[in-house]
Coordinates of C-alpha atoms in Angstrom, one line a residue:
Chain A
M1 CA 67.2 3.4 165.4
S2 CA 69.7 1.7 167.6
A3 CA 72.5 2.7 165.2
H4 CA 71.3 6.2 165.6
V5 CA 71.5 6.1 169.3
A6 CA 74.9 4.5 169.2
A7 CA 76.1 7.2 166.9
R8 CA 75.0 9.8 169.4
W9 CA 77.1 8.3 172.2
T10 CA 80.3 7.8 170.2
T11 CA 82.2 11.0 169.3
P12 CA 82.7 11.9 165.7
A13 CA 86.5 11.3 166.1
Q14 CA 85.9 7.7 167.1
R15 CA 83.5 7.1 164.2
F16 CA 85.8 8.6 161.6
E17 CA 88.9 6.9 162.9
K18 CA 87.4 3.4 163.2
N19 CA 86.4 3.4 159.6
A20 CA 89.2 2.7 157.1
A21 CA 87.3 4.7 154.4
T22 CA 87.3 7.9 156.4
R23 CA 90.6 7.6 158.1
E24 CA 93.7 9.5 157.0
P25 CA 97.1 7.8 156.6
A26 CA 99.0 7.9 159.9
W27 CA 101.7 10.3 158.6
V28 CA 99.0 12.8 157.5
K29 CA 97.4 12.6 160.9
A30 CA 100.8 13.1 162.6
A31 CA 101.6 16.0 160.3
L32 CA 98.3 17.8 161.0
M33 CA 98.6 17.2 164.7
T34 CA 102.1 18.6 164.7
V35 CA 101.1 21.7 162.8
A36 CA 98.1 22.4 165.0
L37 CA 99.9 21.9 168.2
L38 CA 102.9 24.0 167.1
F39 CA 100.5 26.8 166.2
F40 CA 98.7 26.3 169.5
G41 CA 102.0 26.5 171.4
L42 CA 103.4 29.4 169.5
F43 CA 100.3 31.6 169.4
L44 CA 98.4 30.7 172.6
L45 CA 100.5 28.9 175.2
L46 CA 103.7 30.9 174.9
P47 CA 102.1 34.4 175.2
L48 CA 100.1 33.2 178.2
A49 CA 103.2 31.7 179.8
T50 CA 105.1 34.9 179.1
V51 CA 102.6 36.9 181.2
F52 CA 103.2 34.9 184.3
A53 CA 107.0 34.4 183.8
E54 CA 107.5 38.1 183.3
A55 CA 105.3 38.9 186.3
L56 CA 107.3 36.7 188.6
R57 CA 110.7 37.5 187.1
K58 CA 111.7 39.7 190.1
G59 CA 110.1 37.4 192.7
W60 CA 106.9 37.3 194.7
Q61 CA 107.7 40.3 196.8
V62 CA 107.8 42.7 193.8
Y63 CA 104.8 40.9 192.4
F64 CA 102.6 41.6 195.5
A65 CA 104.1 45.1 195.9
A66 CA 102.9 46.0 192.4
L67 CA 99.4 44.8 193.2
A68 CA 99.2 46.4 196.6
E69 CA 100.3 49.8 195.3
P70 CA 97.5 52.5 195.7
D71 CA 97.3 53.3 192.0
A72 CA 96.9 49.6 191.2
R73 CA 94.2 49.2 193.8
S74 CA 92.2 52.2 192.6
A75 CA 92.5 50.8 189.1
M76 CA 91.0 47.5 190.4
V77 CA 88.2 49.3 192.1
L78 CA 87.4 51.4 189.0
T79 CA 87.5 48.3 186.8
L80 CA 85.0 46.5 189.1
L81 CA 82.8 49.6 189.2
V82 CA 82.7 50.1 185.5
A83 CA 81.9 46.4 184.9
A84 CA 79.3 46.5 187.7
I85 CA 77.4 49.2 185.9
A86 CA 77.9 48.2 182.2
V87 CA 77.2 44.4 182.6
P88 CA 73.7 44.8 184.2
L89 CA 72.7 47.5 181.7
N90 CA 73.5 45.2 178.8
L91 CA 71.9 42.2 180.6
I92 CA 68.6 44.0 180.9
F93 CA 68.9 45.1 177.3
G94 CA 69.7 41.6 176.1
L95 CA 66.7 40.2 177.9
A96 CA 64.4 42.8 176.4
A97 CA 65.8 42.5 172.9
A98 CA 65.6 38.7 173.0
W99 CA 62.0 38.7 174.3
A100 CA 60.9 41.0 171.5
I101 CA 62.8 39.3 168.7
A102 CA 62.3 35.6 169.7
K103 CA 58.8 35.7 170.9
F104 CA 57.0 38.0 168.5
D105 CA 56.8 38.6 164.7
F106 CA 57.3 42.1 163.3
R107 CA 58.7 43.8 160.3
G108 CA 62.4 44.7 160.3
K109 CA 63.4 42.0 162.7
Q110 CA 66.4 40.9 160.6
L111 CA 67.6 44.5 160.4
L112 CA 67.2 45.0 164.2
T113 CA 69.3 41.8 164.8
T114 CA 72.0 43.1 162.5
L115 CA 72.0 46.6 164.2
I116 CA 72.5 44.9 167.6
D117 CA 75.7 43.4 166.3
L118 CA 76.9 46.7 165.0
P119 CA 79.2 47.6 167.9
F120 CA 81.3 44.4 167.2
S121 CA 82.3 45.7 163.8
V122 CA 83.3 49.1 165.1
S123 CA 86.9 49.7 166.0
P124 CA 87.2 50.2 169.8
V125 CA 89.0 53.5 169.1
I126 CA 86.0 54.8 167.2
A127 CA 83.7 53.6 170.1
G128 CA 85.6 56.0 172.3
L129 CA 85.7 58.8 169.7
I130 CA 81.9 58.9 169.3
Y131 CA 81.5 59.9 173.0
V132 CA 84.2 62.5 172.7
L133 CA 82.3 64.0 169.8
I134 CA 79.1 64.2 171.9
F135 CA 80.3 64.9 175.4
G136 CA 83.8 66.4 174.8
A137 CA 84.6 70.0 175.3
Q138 CA 84.1 70.7 171.6
G139 CA 81.2 68.2 171.4
W140 CA 77.4 68.6 171.1
F141 CA 76.8 68.9 174.8
G142 CA 80.3 70.1 175.7
P143 CA 79.4 73.8 176.5
W144 CA 76.3 72.8 178.4
L145 CA 78.2 70.2 180.5
I146 CA 81.0 72.7 181.3
E147 CA 78.4 75.3 182.3
N148 CA 76.8 72.8 184.7
D149 CA 80.1 71.5 185.9
I150 CA 79.4 67.9 184.8
K151 CA 82.3 65.8 183.7
M152 CA 81.6 63.0 181.3
I153 CA 84.8 62.6 179.2
F154 CA 88.0 62.0 181.2
A155 CA 85.7 60.8 184.0
V156 CA 83.9 57.7 185.1
P157 CA 80.7 58.3 183.1
G158 CA 82.7 58.3 179.9
L159 CA 84.4 55.1 180.8
V160 CA 81.1 53.4 181.5
L161 CA 79.5 54.6 178.2
A162 CA 82.5 53.4 176.2
T163 CA 82.4 50.1 177.9
V164 CA 78.6 49.7 177.5
F165 CA 79.1 50.3 173.8
V166 CA 81.8 47.7 173.2
T167 CA 80.0 45.0 175.3
F168 CA 76.6 45.9 173.9
P169 CA 75.8 42.8 171.8
F170 CA 77.2 40.0 174.1
V171 CA 74.1 39.0 176.1
A172 CA 71.6 39.7 173.3
R173 CA 73.4 37.6 170.7
E174 CA 73.6 34.6 173.1
L175 CA 69.9 34.8 174.1
I176 CA 68.2 35.6 170.7
P177 CA 69.1 32.3 168.9
L178 CA 68.5 30.3 172.1
M179 CA 65.1 31.7 172.7
Q180 CA 64.2 31.5 169.1
A181 CA 65.1 27.8 169.1
Q182 CA 62.9 27.2 172.2
G183 CA 59.8 28.7 170.6
R184 CA 56.8 30.2 172.4
E185 CA 54.6 27.2 173.3
E186 CA 55.7 26.9 176.9
E187 CA 55.2 30.6 177.6
E188 CA 51.9 30.6 175.8
A189 CA 50.7 27.7 177.9
A190 CA 51.6 29.5 181.1
I191 CA 49.7 32.6 180.1
V192 CA 46.7 30.6 179.0
L193 CA 46.7 28.8 182.3
G194 CA 46.5 32.2 184.0
A195 CA 50.1 33.1 185.0
S196 CA 51.0 36.8 184.8
G197 CA 53.6 38.0 182.3
W198 CA 56.3 38.4 185.0
K199 CA 55.5 35.0 186.5
T200 CA 55.8 33.4 183.1
F201 CA 59.1 35.0 182.6
W202 CA 60.5 34.1 186.0
Y203 CA 59.3 30.5 186.2
V204 CA 59.2 29.4 182.5
T205 CA 61.5 31.5 180.4
L206 CA 64.4 32.2 182.8
P207 CA 65.1 28.5 183.8
N208 CA 65.2 27.6 180.1
I209 CA 67.7 30.3 179.2
K210 CA 69.8 30.1 182.4
W211 CA 73.0 28.7 180.9
G212 CA 72.9 30.9 177.8
L213 CA 72.4 33.9 180.1
I214 CA 75.4 33.0 182.3
Y215 CA 77.4 32.4 179.1
G216 CA 76.6 35.9 177.8
V217 CA 77.2 37.6 181.1
V218 CA 80.6 36.0 181.6
L219 CA 81.8 37.0 178.1
C220 CA 80.3 40.5 178.5
N221 CA 82.1 40.9 181.9
A222 CA 85.5 39.7 180.5
R223 CA 85.3 42.2 177.8
A224 CA 84.1 45.0 180.1
M225 CA 87.0 44.5 182.5
G226 CA 89.6 44.1 179.8
E227 CA 88.6 46.8 177.3
F228 CA 91.5 48.9 176.3
G229 CA 91.1 50.9 173.1
A230 CA 87.7 52.5 173.8
V231 CA 88.4 53.5 177.4
S232 CA 91.9 54.7 176.4
V233 CA 90.2 57.4 174.3
V234 CA 87.8 58.7 176.9
S235 CA 89.9 58.2 180.0
G236 CA 92.5 60.9 179.9
H237 CA 94.8 58.5 181.9
I238 CA 94.5 60.3 185.2
R239 CA 96.3 58.1 187.7
G240 CA 94.2 57.0 190.6
R241 CA 91.1 58.6 189.1
T242 CA 90.3 57.4 185.6
N243 CA 92.7 54.5 185.1
T244 CA 91.2 51.0 184.7
L245 CA 93.5 47.9 185.0
P246 CA 94.3 47.6 181.3
L247 CA 95.2 51.3 181.2
H248 CA 97.3 50.9 184.3
V249 CA 99.2 48.1 182.6
E250 CA 100.0 50.4 179.7
I251 CA 101.2 53.2 181.9
L252 CA 103.5 50.9 183.9
Y253 CA 104.8 49.3 180.7
N254 CA 105.6 52.7 179.1
E255 CA 107.4 53.7 182.3
Y256 CA 109.6 50.6 181.8
Q257 CA 108.2 49.0 185.1
F258 CA 107.9 45.7 183.3
A259 CA 107.6 43.4 186.3
A260 CA 104.8 45.6 187.7
A261 CA 103.1 45.9 184.4
F262 CA 103.1 42.1 184.0
A263 CA 102.0 41.6 187.6
V264 CA 98.9 43.6 186.9
A265 CA 98.5 42.0 183.5
S266 CA 98.6 38.6 185.2
L267 CA 95.5 39.5 187.2
L268 CA 93.7 40.1 183.9
A269 CA 95.1 36.9 182.5
L270 CA 93.8 35.0 185.5
L271 CA 90.4 36.6 184.9
A272 CA 90.6 35.4 181.2
L273 CA 91.4 31.9 182.3
L274 CA 88.5 31.9 184.8
T275 CA 86.2 33.1 182.0
L276 CA 87.3 30.2 179.8
V277 CA 86.7 27.7 182.6
I278 CA 83.2 29.0 183.3
K279 CA 82.5 29.1 179.5
S280 CA 83.6 25.5 179.1
F281 CA 81.5 24.4 182.1
V282 CA 78.4 26.2 180.7
E283 CA 78.9 24.6 177.3
W284 CA 79.2 21.2 178.9
Q285 CA 76.0 21.8 180.9
G286 CA 74.2 23.0 177.8
R287 CA 75.3 19.8 175.9
Q288 CA 74.2 17.6 178.9
S289 CA 70.7 19.1 179.0
M290 CA 70.4 18.8 175.2
H291 CA 71.3 15.1 175.4
T292 CA 68.7 14.6 178.1
S293 CA 65.9 16.3 176.2
Q294 CA 66.8 14.4 173.0
N295 CA 66.7 11.1 174.9
I296 CA 63.4 12.0 176.6
S297 CA 61.9 12.9 173.2
E298 CA 63.2 9.6 171.7
V299 CA 61.7 7.6 174.6
I300 CA 58.3 9.4 174.1
Q301 CA 58.3 8.7 170.4
Chain B
M1 CA 50.2 31.8 159.4
K2 CA 49.6 34.7 161.7
S3 CA 48.5 33.8 165.2
P4 CA 47.1 36.3 167.6
R5 CA 49.6 37.5 170.2
V6 CA 49.1 35.6 173.5
L7 CA 52.3 36.7 175.2
P8 CA 52.5 40.1 176.9
G9 CA 55.3 42.6 177.0
F10 CA 55.9 43.2 173.3
P11 CA 55.5 47.0 173.3
L12 CA 57.7 47.4 176.4
A13 CA 60.4 45.0 175.3
L14 CA 60.6 46.3 171.7
G15 CA 60.3 49.9 172.9
Y16 CA 63.1 49.5 175.4
T17 CA 65.3 47.7 172.9
L18 CA 64.9 50.5 170.3
V19 CA 65.4 53.4 172.7
Y20 CA 68.5 51.8 174.2
L21 CA 69.9 50.9 170.8
A22 CA 69.4 54.5 169.6
L23 CA 70.9 56.1 172.7
I24 CA 74.0 53.9 173.0
V25 CA 74.8 53.0 169.5
L26 CA 72.9 54.8 166.7
I27 CA 72.9 58.4 167.8
P28 CA 76.5 58.4 169.0
L29 CA 77.6 56.7 165.7
S30 CA 75.7 59.3 163.7
A31 CA 77.8 61.9 165.4
V32 CA 80.8 60.7 163.4
F33 CA 78.9 61.3 160.1
L34 CA 77.4 64.6 161.2
K35 CA 80.8 65.9 162.3
S36 CA 82.5 65.0 159.1
A37 CA 79.6 66.6 157.1
T38 CA 80.9 70.0 158.3
L39 CA 83.8 69.4 156.0
S40 CA 83.6 70.2 152.3
G41 CA 84.1 67.3 149.9
E42 CA 87.6 68.6 149.0
Q43 CA 88.7 69.0 152.7
F44 CA 87.4 65.5 153.5
W45 CA 89.3 64.0 150.5
A46 CA 92.5 65.9 151.4
I47 CA 92.4 64.4 154.9
I48 CA 91.6 60.8 154.0
S49 CA 94.1 60.7 151.1
A50 CA 97.1 62.3 152.9
P51 CA 100.2 60.1 152.3
R52 CA 100.5 59.2 156.0
V53 CA 96.8 58.2 156.1
V54 CA 97.0 56.2 152.9
S55 CA 100.0 54.3 154.1
S56 CA 98.2 53.5 157.4
Y57 CA 95.3 51.9 155.3
R58 CA 97.9 49.9 153.4
I59 CA 99.4 48.6 156.7
S60 CA 96.1 48.0 158.5
F61 CA 94.2 46.4 155.6
G62 CA 97.1 44.6 154.0
I63 CA 98.4 43.0 157.2
S64 CA 94.9 42.2 158.4
L65 CA 94.2 40.4 155.1
L66 CA 97.4 38.4 155.5
A67 CA 96.6 37.6 159.1
A68 CA 93.1 36.5 158.2
A69 CA 94.5 34.3 155.4
I70 CA 97.0 32.6 157.8
N71 CA 94.1 32.0 160.3
T72 CA 92.0 30.5 157.6
V73 CA 94.6 27.9 156.7
F74 CA 95.7 27.1 160.3
G75 CA 92.2 27.5 161.7
L76 CA 91.0 24.8 159.3
I77 CA 93.8 22.4 160.4
F78 CA 93.1 23.3 164.0
A79 CA 89.4 22.7 163.8
W80 CA 90.0 19.4 161.9
V81 CA 92.4 18.1 164.6
L82 CA 90.0 19.1 167.4
V83 CA 86.9 17.4 165.8
R84 CA 88.5 14.4 164.1
Y85 CA 91.3 13.2 166.4
R86 CA 91.4 12.2 170.1
F87 CA 94.5 13.1 172.0
P88 CA 95.3 13.8 175.7
G89 CA 94.6 17.4 176.7
R90 CA 92.2 17.9 173.8
R91 CA 89.6 19.6 176.0
I92 CA 92.1 22.1 177.4
V93 CA 93.4 22.9 173.9
D94 CA 89.8 23.4 172.7
A95 CA 89.0 25.7 175.6
L96 CA 92.1 27.8 175.2
V97 CA 91.3 28.5 171.5
D98 CA 89.1 31.3 172.9
L99 CA 91.9 32.9 174.8
P100 CA 92.3 35.8 172.3
F101 CA 88.6 36.6 172.9
A102 CA 89.0 36.5 176.7
L103 CA 92.5 38.0 177.2
P104 CA 92.4 41.8 177.4
T105 CA 94.1 43.2 174.3
A106 CA 96.7 45.2 176.3
V107 CA 97.8 42.1 178.0
A108 CA 98.1 40.2 174.7
G109 CA 100.1 43.2 173.3
I110 CA 102.7 43.3 176.0
A111 CA 103.0 39.5 176.2
L112 CA 103.6 39.2 172.5
T113 CA 106.1 42.1 172.6
A114 CA 108.1 40.4 175.4
L115 CA 108.0 37.1 173.6
Y116 CA 109.2 38.5 170.2
A117 CA 111.6 41.2 171.4
G118 CA 115.3 40.7 170.8
N119 CA 115.8 39.2 174.3
G120 CA 112.5 37.3 174.4
W121 CA 111.9 33.5 174.3
L122 CA 111.2 33.5 170.6
G123 CA 112.8 36.8 169.6
Q124 CA 116.3 35.7 170.4
W125 CA 116.1 32.7 168.1
L126 CA 114.5 34.8 165.3
Q127 CA 117.3 37.3 165.8
L128 CA 119.9 34.6 165.2
A129 CA 118.1 33.9 161.9
G130 CA 118.4 37.6 161.1
I131 CA 114.6 38.3 161.6
Q132 CA 113.4 41.1 163.7
A133 CA 109.7 40.7 164.6
A134 CA 109.0 43.2 167.4
F135 CA 108.7 46.8 166.4
T136 CA 108.3 46.0 162.7
P137 CA 105.3 45.2 160.4
L138 CA 106.0 41.5 161.1
G139 CA 105.1 42.2 164.8
I140 CA 101.7 43.6 163.6
L141 CA 101.1 40.4 161.7
V142 CA 101.9 38.3 164.8
A143 CA 99.4 40.4 166.9
L144 CA 96.7 40.3 164.3
T145 CA 97.1 36.6 163.8
F146 CA 96.7 36.1 167.5
I147 CA 93.6 38.2 167.7
G148 CA 91.9 36.5 164.7
L149 CA 92.7 32.9 165.7
P150 CA 89.4 31.8 167.2
F151 CA 87.1 33.1 164.4
V152 CA 87.9 30.5 161.8
V153 CA 88.2 27.6 164.3
R154 CA 84.9 28.5 165.9
T155 CA 82.9 28.9 162.6
V156 CA 84.4 25.8 161.0
Q157 CA 84.2 23.5 164.0
P158 CA 80.4 23.1 164.3
V159 CA 80.0 22.5 160.6
L160 CA 82.7 19.8 160.7
E161 CA 81.0 18.2 163.7
D162 CA 77.7 18.0 161.9
L163 CA 79.2 16.5 158.7
D164 CA 77.6 13.1 158.0
I165 CA 80.1 10.2 157.9
E166 CA 78.0 8.7 155.0
L167 CA 79.1 11.5 152.7
E168 CA 82.7 10.6 153.0
E169 CA 82.0 6.8 153.0
A170 CA 80.1 7.3 149.7
A171 CA 83.0 9.2 148.3
A172 CA 85.4 6.5 149.3
S173 CA 83.2 3.7 148.0
L174 CA 83.1 5.5 144.6
G175 CA 86.9 5.3 144.5
A176 CA 88.0 8.7 145.8
D177 CA 91.1 8.8 147.8
R178 CA 91.2 10.7 151.1
W179 CA 92.6 13.9 149.4
Q180 CA 90.1 13.9 146.6
T181 CA 87.3 13.4 149.2
F182 CA 88.6 16.4 151.1
L183 CA 89.0 18.6 148.1
Q184 CA 85.7 17.7 146.3
V185 CA 83.4 16.7 149.1
I186 CA 84.4 18.2 152.4
L187 CA 85.9 21.5 151.3
P188 CA 82.9 22.7 149.4
V189 CA 80.7 22.1 152.4
L190 CA 83.1 24.0 154.7
S191 CA 83.8 26.9 152.3
P192 CA 80.9 29.2 153.4
A193 CA 82.0 28.7 157.1
L194 CA 85.7 29.3 156.1
L195 CA 84.8 32.4 154.2
T196 CA 82.7 33.7 157.2
G197 CA 85.5 33.0 159.6
F198 CA 88.0 34.8 157.3
A199 CA 85.7 37.8 157.0
L200 CA 85.2 38.0 160.8
A201 CA 88.9 37.7 161.5
F202 CA 89.6 40.3 158.9
A203 CA 87.0 42.7 160.3
R204 CA 88.3 42.3 163.8
A205 CA 91.9 42.8 162.8
V206 CA 91.3 46.0 160.8
G207 CA 89.9 47.8 163.9
E208 CA 92.3 46.2 166.4
Y209 CA 94.3 48.6 168.6
G210 CA 95.4 47.3 172.0
S211 CA 97.4 44.3 171.0
V212 CA 99.1 46.0 168.1
I213 CA 100.4 49.3 169.4
F214 CA 102.9 47.7 171.8
I215 CA 104.6 45.4 169.3
A216 CA 104.3 47.6 166.2
G217 CA 106.9 50.3 166.9
N218 CA 104.4 52.8 165.4
V219 CA 106.7 54.4 162.9
P220 CA 104.7 56.7 160.6
L221 CA 104.6 55.3 157.0
V222 CA 106.1 52.0 158.1
S223 CA 104.2 50.5 161.0
E224 CA 101.5 52.9 161.9
I225 CA 97.9 51.4 161.9
T226 CA 94.8 53.4 161.1
P227 CA 93.2 53.2 164.6
L228 CA 96.4 54.6 166.1
L229 CA 96.3 57.5 163.6
I230 CA 92.8 58.4 164.9
I231 CA 94.2 58.5 168.4
T232 CA 97.2 60.6 167.4
K233 CA 94.8 63.1 165.7
L234 CA 92.6 63.2 168.8
E235 CA 95.6 63.9 171.0
Q236 CA 96.5 66.8 168.8
Y237 CA 92.9 68.1 169.2
D238 CA 92.3 67.5 165.5
Y239 CA 88.8 66.2 166.0
V240 CA 87.8 66.8 162.4
G241 CA 90.7 64.8 161.0
A242 CA 90.1 61.9 163.4
T243 CA 86.5 61.9 162.5
A244 CA 87.1 61.9 158.7
I245 CA 89.4 58.8 159.0
A246 CA 86.8 57.2 161.3
V247 CA 84.2 57.6 158.6
V248 CA 86.4 55.7 156.1
M249 CA 86.8 52.8 158.7
L250 CA 83.1 52.8 159.6
V251 CA 81.9 52.6 156.0
F252 CA 84.3 49.7 155.4
S253 CA 83.3 47.9 158.6
F254 CA 79.5 48.3 157.9
T255 CA 80.0 47.0 154.3
L256 CA 81.8 44.0 155.7
L257 CA 79.2 43.4 158.4
F258 CA 76.4 43.2 155.9
L259 CA 78.5 40.8 153.7
I260 CA 79.2 38.6 156.7
N261 CA 75.5 38.6 157.6
G262 CA 74.6 37.5 154.1
L263 CA 77.3 34.9 154.2
Q264 CA 75.9 33.5 157.5
I265 CA 72.4 33.3 156.1
W266 CA 73.8 31.5 153.1
T267 CA 75.8 29.1 155.3
H268 CA 72.7 28.2 157.3
R269 CA 70.7 27.5 154.2
R270 CA 73.4 25.3 152.6
H271 CA 74.2 23.6 155.8
G272 CA 70.5 23.0 156.5
R273 CA 70.1 21.4 153.0
I274 CA 73.1 19.1 153.3
T275 CA 72.5 17.7 156.8
G276 CA 68.7 18.1 157.0

C-alpha cells in the first residue's frame, strides 16, 4: 500500500531511471534526447521563431502600422465575430450531445459518437465546398436566395457555417468521455432528492465538467479563429468585408508585403501560444483534482 | 442490467444533437454525393482519372504516407524522451508539441516557406548542399510532417505513462537486455497506439491545404495536391469536377475514420487487459 502511494508521487521518469534494470545506457539516452530536441527545434521552435523574426524585420513601426491598417482591423473584427457565433453554437451542441450519450443508454450510441467526429476527417476544402453546393448561385437554394436578396456564400453567414463545421466536434469529444467516466450517480441522487433537471445540471454536472469544458472551448476557439481552407472557399476574399485574419495573411503574403503578412500572422501565433498556456494549465488542474479524489478515496478505504 | 431512467432531458438532448448533426454535417455532406450522382459513371470516371488528378493523388497520398511514417518514428522517440527522462524545460517542450494543432495553418505555411526558402535560416544551408526544399515536393513533406507531429506523440504518450515498471523489470530479470525488452515487451504494447497515431497523422495530412499551398510551388503534375485541385476547379466554376474529386477524398477519409475507430477500440481493450 505504501509502495503504491509512493509510486504515485514519484514520476515515471524517476522510477525508470533509478532502476538499473529499466535504465538505458547513457549514450542511448543522450542520442535519443539529441534526436528529439533536434526534431523539436527544427519543426516547432524554428517555425515559431520565424514568424516573430519576420514580423519585426522592418521594425516596430511597420509592425504596428500593419496591425492598425483598416483592412487588418476589419479582419480582426470579423474573426472575432465568426468565433463569437461558432463557438457558443458548438458549446451548446457539445453539452447536449454529451448529456445524451453519457447519461443514457440507447441503440446506435457508438455510431452517433463516430458521426460527431466526422468533420475532423473531412478536408477543410471540402467543408467549404459543401456549403457552396447548397447555398451558392448554382446550389440547391441558390435561385431562392438570389430572389430574396440573401447572401450566404461570399458573405458572413457562409464563413460562420464553414467555421461551425470544422470546429463541430471539439467540445463534444472532450465532454463525452469525461461525463461517461463520471457516471450518473451524483445526478440521480440530486433528482431523487427533488432538484429540478436544470438545477441538477447547474449545481452537480457543470462543476464536475468545468475543466473539460474550458479545454474544449479553448481548442474550439483556436481553430475557429485560425481556420483557413474552409473559409477560403466560401469567403470570396472581399477585402474589408469577408476577410478573416488568416485570409488577410494570405492576401498580404501574395502581394509580397511580407513584413505586414508576418505581423498579422504573429497575432495569430500569439493566440496559439495563449491557447497552449491555457491548455497546459487546465491539464494541470485536471491532474490535481484527480490526485485529490484518488487520495480521498484511499483515505476512505 | 436496465435501470429505469431517473434523469430528465433525454428526448431534448438527443433530439437537439440529431437535428444539429443533420443540419450542419450530414445534409451538407450528402450534397457532395447527390451532386456527383448527376454524372454518369463514365463522366465521373473520366474526371477522377484524368492525368492531372491522378498525379495529385500520388502527391497527396504518397507524401502524406511518408510524412506519417516520419512522424511515427520521431513521435515515438519524442514521446519516450518526454515520459522517461527529466530535463530542464521539459514542460515547455511538452506543451509546445501541440503547436501544430493550435497554430493556424496559413501561419504555419508562410513560416515554413520563409524558413526553407533560398534566403531563409535553413534554406540557405540546404541550398549550399544542393537541396531545394521550398516550392518542391520536399517542401510539401516538411509541411505535412509539421502538421502531423502531435498525433503520434499524443497517442503514444499516455500508453507509455501507464506502462508498469514490473513488466520491464521482469524482462530484465529473465535476462533480456534493454533493446530486447524494447522490441519484445514495450513495442508490442505500444503498437496499437503507434498505428492509431500513424493513421490520424495520415488522415490529417491528406486533407491538409493551408500549410501546404505556400511552400508547395503548386506546379501541376509535380507539386499540386488534391485539395488545391478542388479549389482550382471551383475557381473555374467547374462545380461538378470539384465535387467528383471531393467524393474520392471523402470515401477515402470515411474508410480511414472507421479503421481508426476500430483501432482505438482495440487499443483500449488491449491496454485495459495489460494494465488492469
